[in-house]
Amino acid sequence: MASSSADAASAGDAAATDASSLPVAIVCIGMAGSGKTTFMRRVNAHLHGQSKPPYVINLDPAVLNVPFESNIDIRDSVNYEEVMKQYNLGPNGGILTSLNLFATKVDQIVNLLEKRAKPDPEKPDRKPIENILVDTPGQIEVFVWSASGTILLESLASSFPTVIAYIIDTPRTASTSTFMSNMLYACSILYKTKLPMILVFNKTDVKDASFAREWMTDFDAFQEALHRDEEADALGGVEGGGGVGGSGYMGSLINSMSLMLEEFYSHLSMVGVSSRLGTGMDDFFAAVEEKKQEFVQDYLPELQRRRAEREEQKHAARDKELDKMMKGMSVGGASADKKPDEDDGPDVVSDVGSDDDDEDDETTKEGLQARYQAAMGEPDNSVMADASFAKYLHMQR
């Protein structure tokens, strides 16, 4: 048992080492108007400036123009407007259905990414990619809470270290109520995706994000800001729009949520960037590297554990079905060998629960199962090459 544990530990260390050398997938998620597409363009330009061109994937089927070059674009595979017409859908339903259709190609996407993550013998001058950028629709719920979004994220995370970049409109988050709403949304995304997350406070050229960092690290500072917003709201407005509603209940609710989210903040990295000016990019990529290591150390072992559990359940279900089939064939064989005009006679004690009969049944079942598995394991067996299990049993009689 000790050697098995040591082997498992060494295998886990080897997997962690391999994952550290893989490119990191940065999935950008943000509400409409948060500057997500502009942020993607800035990150893309920053990496090209360092001679580290990323592999870019666009998953927004409804966008008209993308201000950066995409290696994989959902619009090349799915016509968003045609999907709306054919299925009689609205805008959100069209985006969701387009993502569902595109998710059927996820294996091809992962294969392409895995090829680009390795050196190409035919093109030795082309360097393997170090970053994968994924742009998502502005309708967060369509991507995060849909089955297709889950499939795409889990497929990426199963092959590459994956990090969520949650883009926040800083000027619109100046009030405590809007800030708390954004934090709750980030919390739901974190626990839905179960992936490392970076809070990216965008548009810092309009408003500095230092207030957000202070609110996340100093509970008393947030309480003071909440009190100021209550007073300003009572006087007729608050900077950034939307105070706390002028209600004591609302202030109490935000106060309670801030206490609850204090532990949540400790698992996040927060950076302030300006997509227009390009400031904060170095801080962002430092946070990406930190979250990549967190993925390798914390998330990857959990992912491997869940994968091993699924494999065990799959094998157990297959063995259970095979055992049921063997028992059924054994019962069928016993009935077939029995003559129709044979009289069973009255039941006696000697006819019930015989150990010899049980042993014969077990021997028959084991022999039948062994013959089936042996035949299935021989690739050159001409009988089993195109025959079913029932046909094989028929030919053995």
mmCIF file of C-alpha atoms in Angstrom:
data_model
loop_
_atom_site.group_PDB
_atom_site.id
_atom_site.type_symbol
_atom_site.label_atom_id
_atom_site.label_comp_id
_atom_site.label_asym_id
_atom_site.label_seq_id
_atom_site.Cartn_x
_atom_site.Cartn_y
_atom_site.Cartn_z
ATOM 1 C CA MET A 1 0.000 0.000 0.000
ATOM 2 C CA ALA A 2 2.858 2.362 0.800
ATOM 3 C CA SER A 3 4.428 1.750 -2.608
ATOM 4 C CA SER A 4 1.055 2.381 -4.296
ATOM 5 C CA SER A 5 0.698 5.701 -2.460
ATOM 6 C CA ALA A 6 4.230 6.653 -3.438
ATOM 7 C CA ASP A 7 3.536 5.768 -7.082
ATOM 8 C CA ALA A 8 0.324 7.833 -7.036
ATOM 9 C CA ALA A 9 2.174 10.774 -5.492
ATOM 10 C CA SER A 10 4.967 10.571 -8.067
ATOM 11 C CA ALA A 11 2.415 10.346 -10.864
ATOM 12 C CA GLY A 12 0.651 13.417 -9.491
ATOM 13 C CA ASP A 13 3.961 15.320 -9.305
ATOM 14 C CA ALA A 14 4.748 14.339 -12.895
ATOM 15 C CA ALA A 15 1.320 15.542 -14.032
ATOM 16 C CA ALA A 16 1.828 18.829 -12.190
ATOM 17 C CA THR A 17 5.218 19.290 -13.841
ATOM 18 C CA ASP A 18 3.738 18.643 -17.277
ATOM 19 C CA ALA A 19 0.863 21.055 -16.615
ATOM 20 C CA SER A 20 3.302 23.808 -15.598
ATOM 21 C CA SER A 21 4.901 23.680 -19.047
ATOM 22 C CA LEU A 22 1.566 23.905 -20.876
ATOM 23 C CA PRO A 23 0.104 27.192 -22.162
ATOM 24 C CA VAL A 24 -2.444 28.879 -19.917
ATOM 25 C CA ALA A 25 -5.997 29.437 -21.166
ATOM 26 C CA ILE A 26 -7.398 32.857 -20.171
ATOM 27 C CA VAL A 27 -11.195 32.933 -20.469
ATOM 28 C CA CYS A 28 -12.472 36.528 -20.461
ATOM 29 C CA ILE A 29 -15.958 36.935 -18.974
ATOM 30 C CA GLY A 30 -17.666 40.260 -18.427
ATOM 31 C CA MET A 31 -20.975 42.052 -18.624
ATOM 32 C CA ALA A 32 -21.964 43.990 -21.728
ATOM 33 C CA GLY A 33 -20.182 47.347 -21.726
ATOM 34 C CA SER A 34 -17.439 46.335 -19.308
ATOM 35 C CA GLY A 35 -14.783 46.713 -22.027
ATOM 36 C CA LYS A 36 -14.162 42.989 -22.430
ATOM 37 C CA THR A 37 -13.489 43.045 -26.185
ATOM 38 C CA THR A 38 -11.234 46.092 -25.841
ATOM 39 C CA PHE A 39 -9.385 44.305 -23.041
ATOM 40 C CA MET A 40 -8.927 41.271 -25.296
ATOM 41 C CA ARG A 41 -7.472 43.491 -28.009
ATOM 42 C CA ARG A 42 -5.059 45.115 -25.549
ATOM 43 C CA VAL A 43 -3.895 41.762 -24.149
ATOM 44 C CA ASN A 44 -3.422 40.444 -27.685
ATOM 45 C CA ALA A 45 -1.362 43.494 -28.665
ATOM 46 C CA HIS A 46 0.690 43.271 -25.449
ATOM 47 C CA LEU A 47 1.648 39.649 -26.156
ATOM 48 C CA HIS A 48 2.468 40.363 -29.791
ATOM 49 C CA GLY A 49 4.706 43.195 -28.590
ATOM 50 C CA GLN A 50 6.631 40.631 -26.517
ATOM 51 C CA SER A 51 6.898 38.279 -29.530
ATOM 52 C CA LYS A 52 4.587 35.809 -27.789
ATOM 53 C CA PRO A 53 1.534 35.735 -30.056
ATOM 54 C CA PRO A 54 -1.400 34.022 -28.320
ATOM 55 C CA TYR A 55 -3.902 31.569 -29.760
ATOM 56 C CA VAL A 56 -7.197 33.494 -29.874
ATOM 57 C CA ILE A 57 -10.680 31.939 -29.792
ATOM 58 C CA ASN A 58 -13.840 34.003 -30.312
ATOM 59 C CA LEU A 59 -17.011 32.445 -28.863
ATOM 60 C CA ASP A 60 -19.338 35.399 -29.456
ATOM 61 C CA PRO A 61 -21.500 34.506 -32.487
ATOM 62 C CA ALA A 62 -23.424 37.805 -32.499
ATOM 63 C CA VAL A 63 -20.483 40.229 -32.712
ATOM 64 C CA LEU A 64 -20.231 42.123 -36.001
ATOM 65 C CA ASN A 65 -16.569 43.122 -35.937
ATOM 66 C CA VAL A 66 -13.740 41.704 -33.853
ATOM 67 C CA PRO A 67 -10.846 44.179 -33.393
ATOM 68 C CA PHE A 68 -8.276 41.369 -33.265
ATOM 69 C CA GLU A 69 -7.394 38.375 -35.398
ATOM 70 C CA SER A 70 -8.945 35.118 -34.190
ATOM 71 C CA ASN A 71 -7.406 31.708 -34.830
ATOM 72 C CA ILE A 72 -10.756 30.029 -34.152
ATOM 73 C CA ASP A 73 -13.978 31.995 -34.671
ATOM 74 C CA ILE A 74 -17.418 30.584 -33.892
ATOM 75 C CA ARG A 75 -18.810 32.704 -36.757
ATOM 76 C CA ASP A 76 -16.877 30.587 -39.252
ATOM 77 C CA SER A 77 -18.831 27.507 -38.157
ATOM 78 C CA VAL A 78 -22.239 28.840 -37.082
ATOM 79 C CA ASN A 79 -24.373 31.533 -38.742
ATOM 80 C CA TYR A 80 -26.038 33.313 -35.836
ATOM 81 C CA GLU A 81 -28.746 35.050 -37.886
ATOM 82 C CA GLU A 82 -29.588 31.843 -39.744
ATOM 83 C CA VAL A 83 -29.905 29.986 -36.440
ATOM 84 C CA MET A 84 -32.382 32.622 -35.216
ATOM 85 C CA LYS A 85 -34.463 32.262 -38.404
ATOM 86 C CA GLN A 86 -34.466 28.466 -38.581
ATOM 87 C CA TYR A 87 -35.283 27.895 -34.906
ATOM 88 C CA ASN A 88 -37.491 31.003 -34.472
ATOM 89 C CA LEU A 89 -35.363 32.324 -31.598
ATOM 90 C CA GLY A 90 -34.617 35.658 -30.005
ATOM 91 C CA PRO A 91 -31.117 37.151 -29.592
ATOM 92 C CA ASN A 92 -30.202 35.267 -26.399
ATOM 93 C CA GLY A 93 -31.734 32.020 -27.632
ATOM 94 C CA GLY A 94 -29.775 32.390 -30.874
ATOM 95 C CA ILE A 95 -26.495 32.851 -28.995
ATOM 96 C CA LEU A 96 -27.233 29.867 -26.748
ATOM 97 C CA THR A 97 -28.147 27.591 -29.669
ATOM 98 C CA SER A 98 -25.064 28.721 -31.626
ATOM 99 C CA LEU A 99 -22.870 27.823 -28.649
ATOM 100 C CA ASN A 100 -24.597 24.440 -28.369
ATOM 101 C CA LEU A 101 -23.896 23.715 -32.030
ATOM 102 C CA PHE A 102 -20.294 24.863 -31.708
ATOM 103 C CA ALA A 103 -19.750 22.725 -28.593
ATOM 104 C CA THR A 104 -20.098 19.622 -30.779
ATOM 105 C CA LYS A 105 -16.695 20.531 -32.260
ATOM 106 C CA VAL A 106 -14.931 20.882 -28.902
ATOM 107 C CA ASP A 107 -12.773 17.793 -29.501
ATOM 108 C CA GLN A 108 -11.438 19.326 -32.722
ATOM 109 C CA ILE A 109 -10.670 22.579 -30.901
ATOM 110 C CA VAL A 110 -8.742 20.799 -28.143
ATOM 111 C CA ASN A 111 -6.811 18.764 -30.726
ATOM 112 C CA LEU A 112 -5.776 21.941 -32.535
ATOM 113 C CA LEU A 113 -4.674 23.562 -29.281
ATOM 114 C CA GLU A 114 -2.675 20.503 -28.235
ATOM 115 C CA LYS A 115 -0.865 20.492 -31.590
ATOM 116 C CA ARG A 116 0.014 24.186 -31.291
ATOM 117 C CA ALA A 117 1.242 23.656 -27.725
ATOM 118 C CA LYS A 118 3.970 21.303 -29.004
ATOM 119 C CA PRO A 119 6.928 21.979 -31.327
ATOM 120 C CA ASP A 120 6.159 21.292 -34.975
ATOM 121 C CA PRO A 121 8.906 19.208 -36.683
ATOM 122 C CA GLU A 122 7.745 20.459 -40.088
ATOM 123 C CA LYS A 123 7.937 24.109 -38.958
ATOM 124 C CA PRO A 124 10.843 24.353 -36.493
ATOM 125 C CA ASP A 125 10.779 28.178 -36.637
ATOM 126 C CA ARG A 126 7.248 28.325 -35.212
ATOM 127 C CA LYS A 127 7.315 28.478 -31.424
ATOM 128 C CA PRO A 128 4.689 26.667 -29.334
ATOM 129 C CA ILE A 129 1.978 28.947 -27.966
ATOM 130 C CA GLU A 130 2.221 30.142 -24.365
ATOM 131 C CA ASN A 131 -1.208 31.752 -23.977
ATOM 132 C CA ILE A 132 -4.729 30.922 -25.149
ATOM 133 C CA LEU A 133 -7.219 33.818 -25.124
ATOM 134 C CA VAL A 134 -10.938 33.057 -25.161
ATOM 135 C CA ASP A 135 -13.510 35.814 -25.757
ATOM 136 C CA THR A 136 -17.062 35.045 -24.597
ATOM 137 C CA PRO A 137 -20.467 36.671 -25.221
ATOM 138 C CA GLY A 138 -21.436 39.721 -23.158
ATOM 139 C CA GLN A 139 -24.505 37.794 -21.978
ATOM 140 C CA ILE A 140 -22.686 36.093 -19.099
ATOM 141 C CA GLU A 141 -25.513 33.748 -18.146
ATOM 142 C CA VAL A 142 -25.711 32.363 -21.700
ATOM 143 C CA PHE A 143 -22.133 31.122 -21.447
ATOM 144 C CA VAL A 144 -21.575 30.421 -17.750
ATOM 145 C CA TRP A 145 -24.879 28.691 -16.970
ATOM 146 C CA SER A 146 -25.381 26.779 -20.226
ATOM 147 C CA ALA A 147 -24.403 23.175 -20.904
ATOM 148 C CA SER A 148 -22.285 24.228 -23.898
ATOM 149 C CA GLY A 149 -20.315 26.730 -21.799
ATOM 150 C CA THR A 150 -19.665 24.047 -19.191
ATOM 151 C CA ILE A 151 -18.507 21.604 -21.887
ATOM 152 C CA LEU A 152 -16.135 24.154 -23.427
ATOM 153 C CA LEU A 153 -14.670 25.203 -20.065
ATOM 154 C CA GLU A 154 -14.246 21.644 -18.753
ATOM 155 C CA SER A 155 -12.653 20.542 -22.027
ATOM 156 C CA LEU A 156 -10.141 23.387 -21.816
ATOM 157 C CA ALA A 157 -9.426 22.734 -18.125
ATOM 158 C CA SER A 158 -8.902 19.020 -18.747
ATOM 159 C CA SER A 159 -6.047 19.779 -21.168
ATOM 160 C CA PHE A 160 -4.611 23.155 -20.088
ATOM 161 C CA PRO A 161 -4.308 25.286 -16.949
ATOM 162 C CA THR A 162 -7.380 27.535 -17.204
ATOM 163 C CA VAL A 163 -7.980 30.905 -15.539
ATOM 164 C CA ILE A 164 -11.140 33.041 -15.495
ATOM 165 C CA ALA A 165 -10.630 36.784 -16.027
ATOM 166 C CA TYR A 166 -13.773 38.562 -14.801
ATOM 167 C CA ILE A 167 -13.860 42.044 -16.361
ATOM 168 C CA ILE A 168 -15.507 44.788 -14.259
ATOM 169 C CA ASP A 169 -16.473 48.320 -15.327
ATOM 170 C CA THR A 170 -14.702 50.324 -12.601
ATOM 171 C CA PRO A 171 -16.566 53.666 -12.970
ATOM 172 C CA ARG A 172 -19.907 51.838 -12.719
ATOM 173 C CA THR A 173 -18.781 50.046 -9.558
ATOM 174 C CA ALA A 174 -18.110 53.152 -7.487
ATOM 175 C CA SER A 175 -21.222 52.693 -5.339
ATOM 176 C CA THR A 176 -21.292 50.025 -2.655
ATOM 177 C CA SER A 177 -24.481 48.412 -3.980
ATOM 178 C CA THR A 178 -23.140 47.996 -7.529
ATOM 179 C CA PHE A 179 -19.802 46.806 -6.174
ATOM 180 C CA MET A 180 -21.547 44.191 -4.042
ATOM 181 C CA SER A 181 -23.649 43.048 -7.015
ATOM 182 C CA ASN A 182 -20.488 42.522 -9.066
ATOM 183 C CA MET A 183 -18.842 40.602 -6.253
ATOM 184 C CA LEU A 184 -21.851 38.304 -5.881
ATOM 185 C CA TYR A 185 -21.828 37.655 -9.608
ATOM 186 C CA ALA A 186 -18.106 36.881 -9.473
ATOM 187 C CA CYS A 187 -18.732 34.558 -6.529
ATOM 188 C CA SER A 188 -21.386 32.624 -8.462
ATOM 189 C CA ILE A 189 -19.093 32.281 -11.496
ATOM 190 C CA LEU A 190 -16.210 31.090 -9.321
ATOM 191 C CA TYR A 191 -18.221 28.328 -7.686
ATOM 192 C CA LYS A 192 -19.953 27.365 -10.950
ATOM 193 C CA THR A 193 -16.760 26.991 -12.974
ATOM 194 C CA LYS A 194 -14.529 25.851 -10.055
ATOM 195 C CA LEU A 195 -11.564 27.552 -11.743
ATOM 196 C CA PRO A 196 -9.063 30.180 -10.485
ATOM 197 C CA MET A 197 -10.348 33.725 -10.998
ATOM 198 C CA ILE A 198 -8.831 37.164 -11.476
ATOM 199 C CA LEU A 199 -10.940 40.282 -10.936
ATOM 200 C CA VAL A 200 -9.921 42.747 -13.656
ATOM 201 C CA PHE A 201 -11.084 46.294 -12.837
ATOM 202 C CA ASN A 202 -11.092 47.896 -16.276
ATOM 203 C CA LYS A 203 -11.190 51.576 -17.334
ATOM 204 C CA THR A 204 -8.855 52.770 -14.585
ATOM 205 C CA ASP A 205 -8.022 55.738 -16.827
ATOM 206 C CA VAL A 206 -11.525 57.010 -15.980
ATOM 207 C CA LYS A 207 -11.562 56.034 -12.297
ATOM 208 C CA ASP A 208 -8.803 54.510 -10.214
ATOM 209 C CA ALA A 209 -9.522 51.062 -8.770
ATOM 210 C CA SER A 210 -7.783 51.647 -5.437
ATOM 211 C CA PHE A 211 -11.163 52.032 -3.705
ATOM 212 C CA ALA A 212 -12.126 48.489 -4.762
ATOM 213 C CA ARG A 213 -8.901 47.023 -3.399
ATOM 214 C CA GLU A 214 -9.475 48.863 -0.121
ATOM 215 C CA TRP A 215 -13.064 47.604 0.146
ATOM 216 C CA MET A 216 -11.928 44.024 -0.474
ATOM 217 C CA THR A 217 -9.182 44.130 2.157
ATOM 218 C CA ASP A 218 -10.545 46.479 4.814
ATOM 219 C CA PHE A 219 -14.016 45.732 6.181
ATOM 220 C CA ASP A 220 -14.199 49.010 8.130
ATOM 221 C CA ALA A 221 -13.439 51.012 4.977
ATOM 222 C CA PHE A 222 -16.356 49.356 3.213
ATOM 223 C CA GLN A 223 -18.634 50.097 6.176
ATOM 224 C CA GLU A 224 -17.675 53.775 6.027
ATOM 225 C CA ALA A 225 -18.350 53.870 2.282
ATOM 226 C CA LEU A 226 -21.706 52.163 2.832
ATOM 227 C CA HIS A 227 -22.637 54.794 5.429
ATOM 228 C CA ARG A 228 -21.624 57.598 3.046
ATOM 229 C CA ASP A 229 -23.715 56.097 0.245
ATOM 230 C CA GLU A 230 -26.740 55.871 2.536
ATOM 231 C CA GLU A 231 -26.399 59.531 3.404
ATOM 232 C CA ALA A 232 -25.777 60.592 -0.205
ATOM 233 C CA ASP A 233 -28.732 58.510 -1.390
ATOM 234 C CA ALA A 234 -30.953 60.174 1.169
ATOM 235 C CA LEU A 235 -29.837 63.565 -0.185
ATOM 236 C CA GLY A 236 -30.655 62.602 -3.768
ATOM 237 C CA GLY A 237 -27.908 60.576 -5.479
ATOM 238 C CA VAL A 238 -24.505 58.971 -5.363
ATOM 239 C CA GLU A 239 -21.534 58.915 -7.693
ATOM 240 C CA GLY A 240 -21.498 55.964 -10.076
ATOM 241 C CA GLY A 241 -25.311 55.673 -10.083
ATOM 242 C CA GLY A 242 -27.533 53.660 -7.822
ATOM 243 C CA GLY A 243 -27.098 54.108 -4.118
ATOM 244 C CA VAL A 244 -28.523 51.683 -1.611
ATOM 245 C CA GLY A 245 -32.150 52.488 -2.296
ATOM 246 C CA GLY A 246 -32.699 54.696 0.743
ATOM 247 C CA SER A 247 -33.745 51.659 2.732
ATOM 248 C CA GLY A 248 -32.429 50.449 6.065
ATOM 249 C CA TYR A 249 -33.126 46.898 4.916
ATOM 250 C CA MET A 250 -30.934 47.371 1.837
ATOM 251 C CA GLY A 251 -28.038 48.715 3.873
ATOM 252 C CA SER A 252 -28.348 45.849 6.336
ATOM 253 C CA LEU A 253 -28.383 43.326 3.472
ATOM 254 C CA ILE A 254 -25.246 44.765 1.863
ATOM 255 C CA ASN A 255 -23.551 44.822 5.279
ATOM 256 C CA SER A 256 -24.359 41.124 5.813
ATOM 257 C CA MET A 257 -23.156 40.173 2.325
ATOM 258 C CA SER A 258 -19.880 42.007 2.857
ATOM 259 C CA LEU A 259 -19.272 39.865 5.943
ATOM 260 C CA MET A 260 -20.027 36.709 3.965
ATOM 261 C CA LEU A 261 -17.743 37.655 1.063
ATOM 262 C CA GLU A 262 -14.730 38.392 3.263
ATOM 263 C CA GLU A 263 -13.561 34.764 2.916
ATOM 264 C CA PHE A 264 -14.369 34.832 -0.803
ATOM 265 C CA TYR A 265 -12.005 37.773 -1.385
ATOM 266 C CA SER A 266 -9.054 35.791 -0.018
ATOM 267 C CA HIS A 267 -9.237 33.381 -2.995
ATOM 268 C CA LEU A 268 -9.147 36.100 -5.640
ATOM 269 C CA SER A 269 -6.490 38.166 -7.345
ATOM 270 C CA MET A 270 -7.440 41.746 -8.139
ATOM 271 C CA VAL A 271 -5.752 43.972 -10.751
ATOM 272 C CA GLY A 272 -6.591 47.370 -12.202
ATOM 273 C CA VAL A 273 -6.049 47.896 -15.925
ATOM 274 C CA SER A 274 -6.804 50.423 -18.615
ATOM 275 C CA SER A 275 -7.579 48.781 -21.933
ATOM 276 C CA ARG A 276 -7.345 52.143 -23.681
ATOM 277 C CA LEU A 277 -3.930 53.137 -22.327
ATOM 278 C CA GLY A 278 -2.504 49.648 -21.780
ATOM 279 C CA THR A 279 -1.601 50.185 -18.128
ATOM 280 C CA GLY A 280 -1.687 47.275 -15.707
ATOM 281 C CA MET A 281 -0.856 44.562 -18.263
ATOM 282 C CA ASP A 282 2.270 43.438 -16.409
ATOM 283 C CA ASP A 283 0.265 43.150 -13.169
ATOM 284 C CA PHE A 284 -2.389 41.163 -14.994
ATOM 285 C CA PHE A 285 0.056 38.599 -16.382
ATOM 286 C CA ALA A 286 1.761 38.313 -12.992
ATOM 287 C CA ALA A 287 -1.668 37.414 -11.576
ATOM 288 C CA VAL A 288 -2.210 34.938 -14.452
ATOM 289 C CA GLU A 289 1.054 33.181 -13.605
ATOM 290 C CA GLU A 290 0.077 33.040 -9.930
ATOM 291 C CA LYS A 291 -3.329 31.533 -10.781
ATOM 292 C CA LYS A 292 -1.702 29.083 -13.179
ATOM 293 C CA GLN A 293 0.396 27.718 -10.330
ATOM 294 C CA GLU A 294 -2.721 27.630 -8.147
ATOM 295 C CA PHE A 295 -4.496 25.595 -10.840
ATOM 296 C CA VAL A 296 -1.603 23.111 -10.988
ATOM 297 C CA GLN A 297 -1.335 22.749 -7.201
ATOM 298 C CA ASP A 298 -4.987 22.874 -6.120
ATOM 299 C CA TYR A 299 -7.373 22.446 -9.029
ATOM 300 C CA LEU A 300 -5.535 19.822 -11.090
ATOM 301 C CA PRO A 301 -5.468 17.164 -8.310
ATOM 302 C CA GLU A 302 -9.203 17.679 -7.745
ATOM 303 C CA LEU A 303 -9.831 17.396 -11.488
ATOM 304 C CA GLN A 304 -7.830 14.168 -11.652
ATOM 305 C CA ARG A 305 -9.705 12.793 -8.636
ATOM 306 C CA ARG A 306 -13.081 13.491 -10.231
ATOM 307 C CA ARG A 307 -11.892 11.950 -13.490
ATOM 308 C CA ALA A 308 -10.726 8.800 -11.683
ATOM 309 C CA GLU A 309 -14.096 8.563 -9.908
ATOM 310 C CA ARG A 310 -15.943 8.767 -13.226
ATOM 311 C CA GLU A 311 -13.728 6.041 -14.694
ATOM 312 C CA GLU A 312 -14.363 3.794 -11.691
ATOM 313 C CA GLN A 313 -18.100 4.333 -11.963
ATOM 314 C CA LYS A 314 -17.974 3.582 -15.677
ATOM 315 C CA HIS A 315 -16.041 0.331 -15.125
ATOM 316 C CA ALA A 316 -18.332 -0.679 -12.276
ATOM 317 C CA ALA A 317 -21.441 -0.106 -14.415
ATOM 318 C CA ARG A 318 -19.924 -2.075 -17.297
ATOM 319 C CA ASP A 319 -18.968 -4.982 -15.035
ATOM 320 C CA LYS A 320 -22.444 -4.954 -13.494
ATOM 321 C CA GLU A 321 -24.116 -5.136 -16.900
ATOM 322 C CA LEU A 322 -21.765 -7.915 -18.003
ATOM 323 C CA ASP A 323 -22.499 -9.869 -14.830
ATOM 324 C CA LYS A 324 -26.249 -9.511 -15.387
ATOM 325 C CA MET A 325 -25.845 -10.713 -18.967
ATOM 326 C CA MET A 326 -23.814 -13.724 -17.828
ATOM 327 C CA LYS A 327 -26.461 -14.683 -15.275
ATOM 328 C CA GLY A 328 -29.180 -14.324 -17.887
ATOM 329 C CA MET A 329 -27.319 -16.519 -20.381
ATOM 330 C CA SER A 330 -26.711 -19.141 -17.683
ATOM 331 C CA VAL A 331 -30.412 -19.271 -16.816
ATOM 332 C CA GLY A 332 -31.354 -19.432 -20.488
ATOM 333 C CA GLY A 333 -28.924 -22.275 -21.110
ATOM 334 C CA ALA A 334 -30.291 -24.333 -18.209
ATOM 335 C CA SER A 335 -33.851 -23.951 -19.498
ATOM 336 C CA ALA A 336 -32.861 -24.849 -23.045
ATOM 337 C CA ASP A 337 -31.107 -28.094 -22.032
ATOM 338 C CA LYS A 338 -34.152 -29.289 -20.133
ATOM 339 C CA LYS A 339 -36.586 -31.581 -22.054
ATOM 340 C CA PRO A 340 -40.168 -30.272 -22.280
ATOM 341 C CA ASP A 341 -41.794 -33.570 -21.263
ATOM 342 C CA GLU A 342 -39.583 -34.011 -18.239
ATOM 343 C CA ASP A 343 -41.541 -34.000 -14.972
ATOM 344 C CA ASP A 344 -39.884 -32.102 -12.173
ATOM 345 C CA GLY A 345 -41.768 -34.035 -9.550
ATOM 346 C CA PRO A 346 -42.482 -32.767 -6.069
ATOM 347 C CA ASP A 347 -40.020 -30.404 -4.461
ATOM 348 C CA VAL A 348 -37.860 -32.027 -1.796
ATOM 349 C CA VAL A 349 -35.187 -30.683 0.530
ATOM 350 C CA SER A 350 -32.418 -32.238 -1.535
ATOM 351 C CA ASP A 351 -33.553 -30.259 -4.581
ATOM 352 C CA VAL A 352 -33.382 -26.853 -2.875
ATOM 353 C CA GLY A 353 -30.192 -24.737 -2.409
ATOM 354 C CA SER A 354 -27.632 -27.364 -3.311
ATOM 355 C CA ASP A 355 -24.066 -26.155 -2.827
ATOM 356 C CA ASP A 356 -22.920 -28.299 -5.745
ATOM 357 C CA ASP A 357 -25.464 -26.645 -8.015
ATOM 358 C CA ASP A 358 -24.273 -23.195 -6.913
ATOM 359 C CA GLU A 359 -20.672 -24.134 -7.576
ATOM 360 C CA ASP A 360 -21.633 -25.494 -11.006
ATOM 361 C CA ASP A 361 -23.472 -22.262 -11.792
ATOM 362 C CA GLU A 362 -20.488 -20.173 -10.702
ATOM 363 C CA THR A 363 -18.107 -22.367 -12.726
ATOM 364 C CA THR A 364 -20.343 -22.118 -15.772
ATOM 365 C CA LYS A 365 -20.639 -18.333 -15.413
ATOM 366 C CA GLU A 366 -16.891 -17.847 -14.899
ATOM 367 C CA GLY A 367 -16.082 -20.117 -17.816
ATOM 368 C CA LEU A 368 -18.556 -18.339 -20.065
ATOM 369 C CA GLN A 369 -17.238 -14.927 -19.050
ATOM 370 C CA ALA A 370 -13.631 -16.014 -19.515
ATOM 371 C CA ARG A 371 -14.360 -17.387 -23.006
ATOM 372 C CA TYR A 372 -16.164 -14.158 -23.970
ATOM 373 C CA GLN A 373 -13.396 -11.897 -22.686
ATOM 374 C CA ALA A 374 -10.698 -14.038 -24.283
ATOM 375 C CA ALA A 375 -12.474 -13.909 -27.634
ATOM 376 C CA MET A 376 -13.015 -10.165 -27.379
ATOM 377 C CA GLY A 377 -9.354 -9.673 -26.546
ATOM 378 C CA GLU A 378 -8.112 -11.382 -29.726
ATOM 379 C CA PRO A 379 -8.080 -8.868 -32.583
ATOM 380 C CA ASP A 380 -7.403 -11.547 -35.225
ATOM 381 C CA ASN A 381 -10.426 -13.689 -34.301
ATOM 382 C CA SER A 382 -12.420 -13.768 -37.549
ATOM 383 C CA VAL A 383 -15.564 -14.942 -35.756
ATOM 384 C CA MET A 384 -15.666 -11.997 -33.336
ATOM 385 C CA ALA A 385 -14.512 -9.432 -35.835
ATOM 386 C CA ASP A 386 -18.029 -8.860 -37.135
ATOM 387 C CA ALA A 387 -20.228 -10.947 -34.819
ATOM 388 C CA SER A 388 -22.157 -10.131 -31.688
ATOM 389 C CA PHE A 389 -21.890 -11.901 -28.364
ATOM 390 C CA ALA A 390 -25.086 -13.864 -29.031
ATOM 391 C CA LYS A 391 -23.808 -15.080 -32.390
ATOM 392 C CA TYR A 392 -20.567 -16.195 -30.787
ATOM 393 C CA LEU A 393 -22.410 -18.240 -28.155
ATOM 394 C CA HIS A 394 -24.552 -19.838 -30.859
ATOM 395 C CA MET A 395 -21.470 -20.953 -32.802
ATOM 396 C CA GLN A 396 -19.896 -22.519 -29.697
ATOM 397 C CA ARG A 397 -22.741 -24.982 -29.224
#
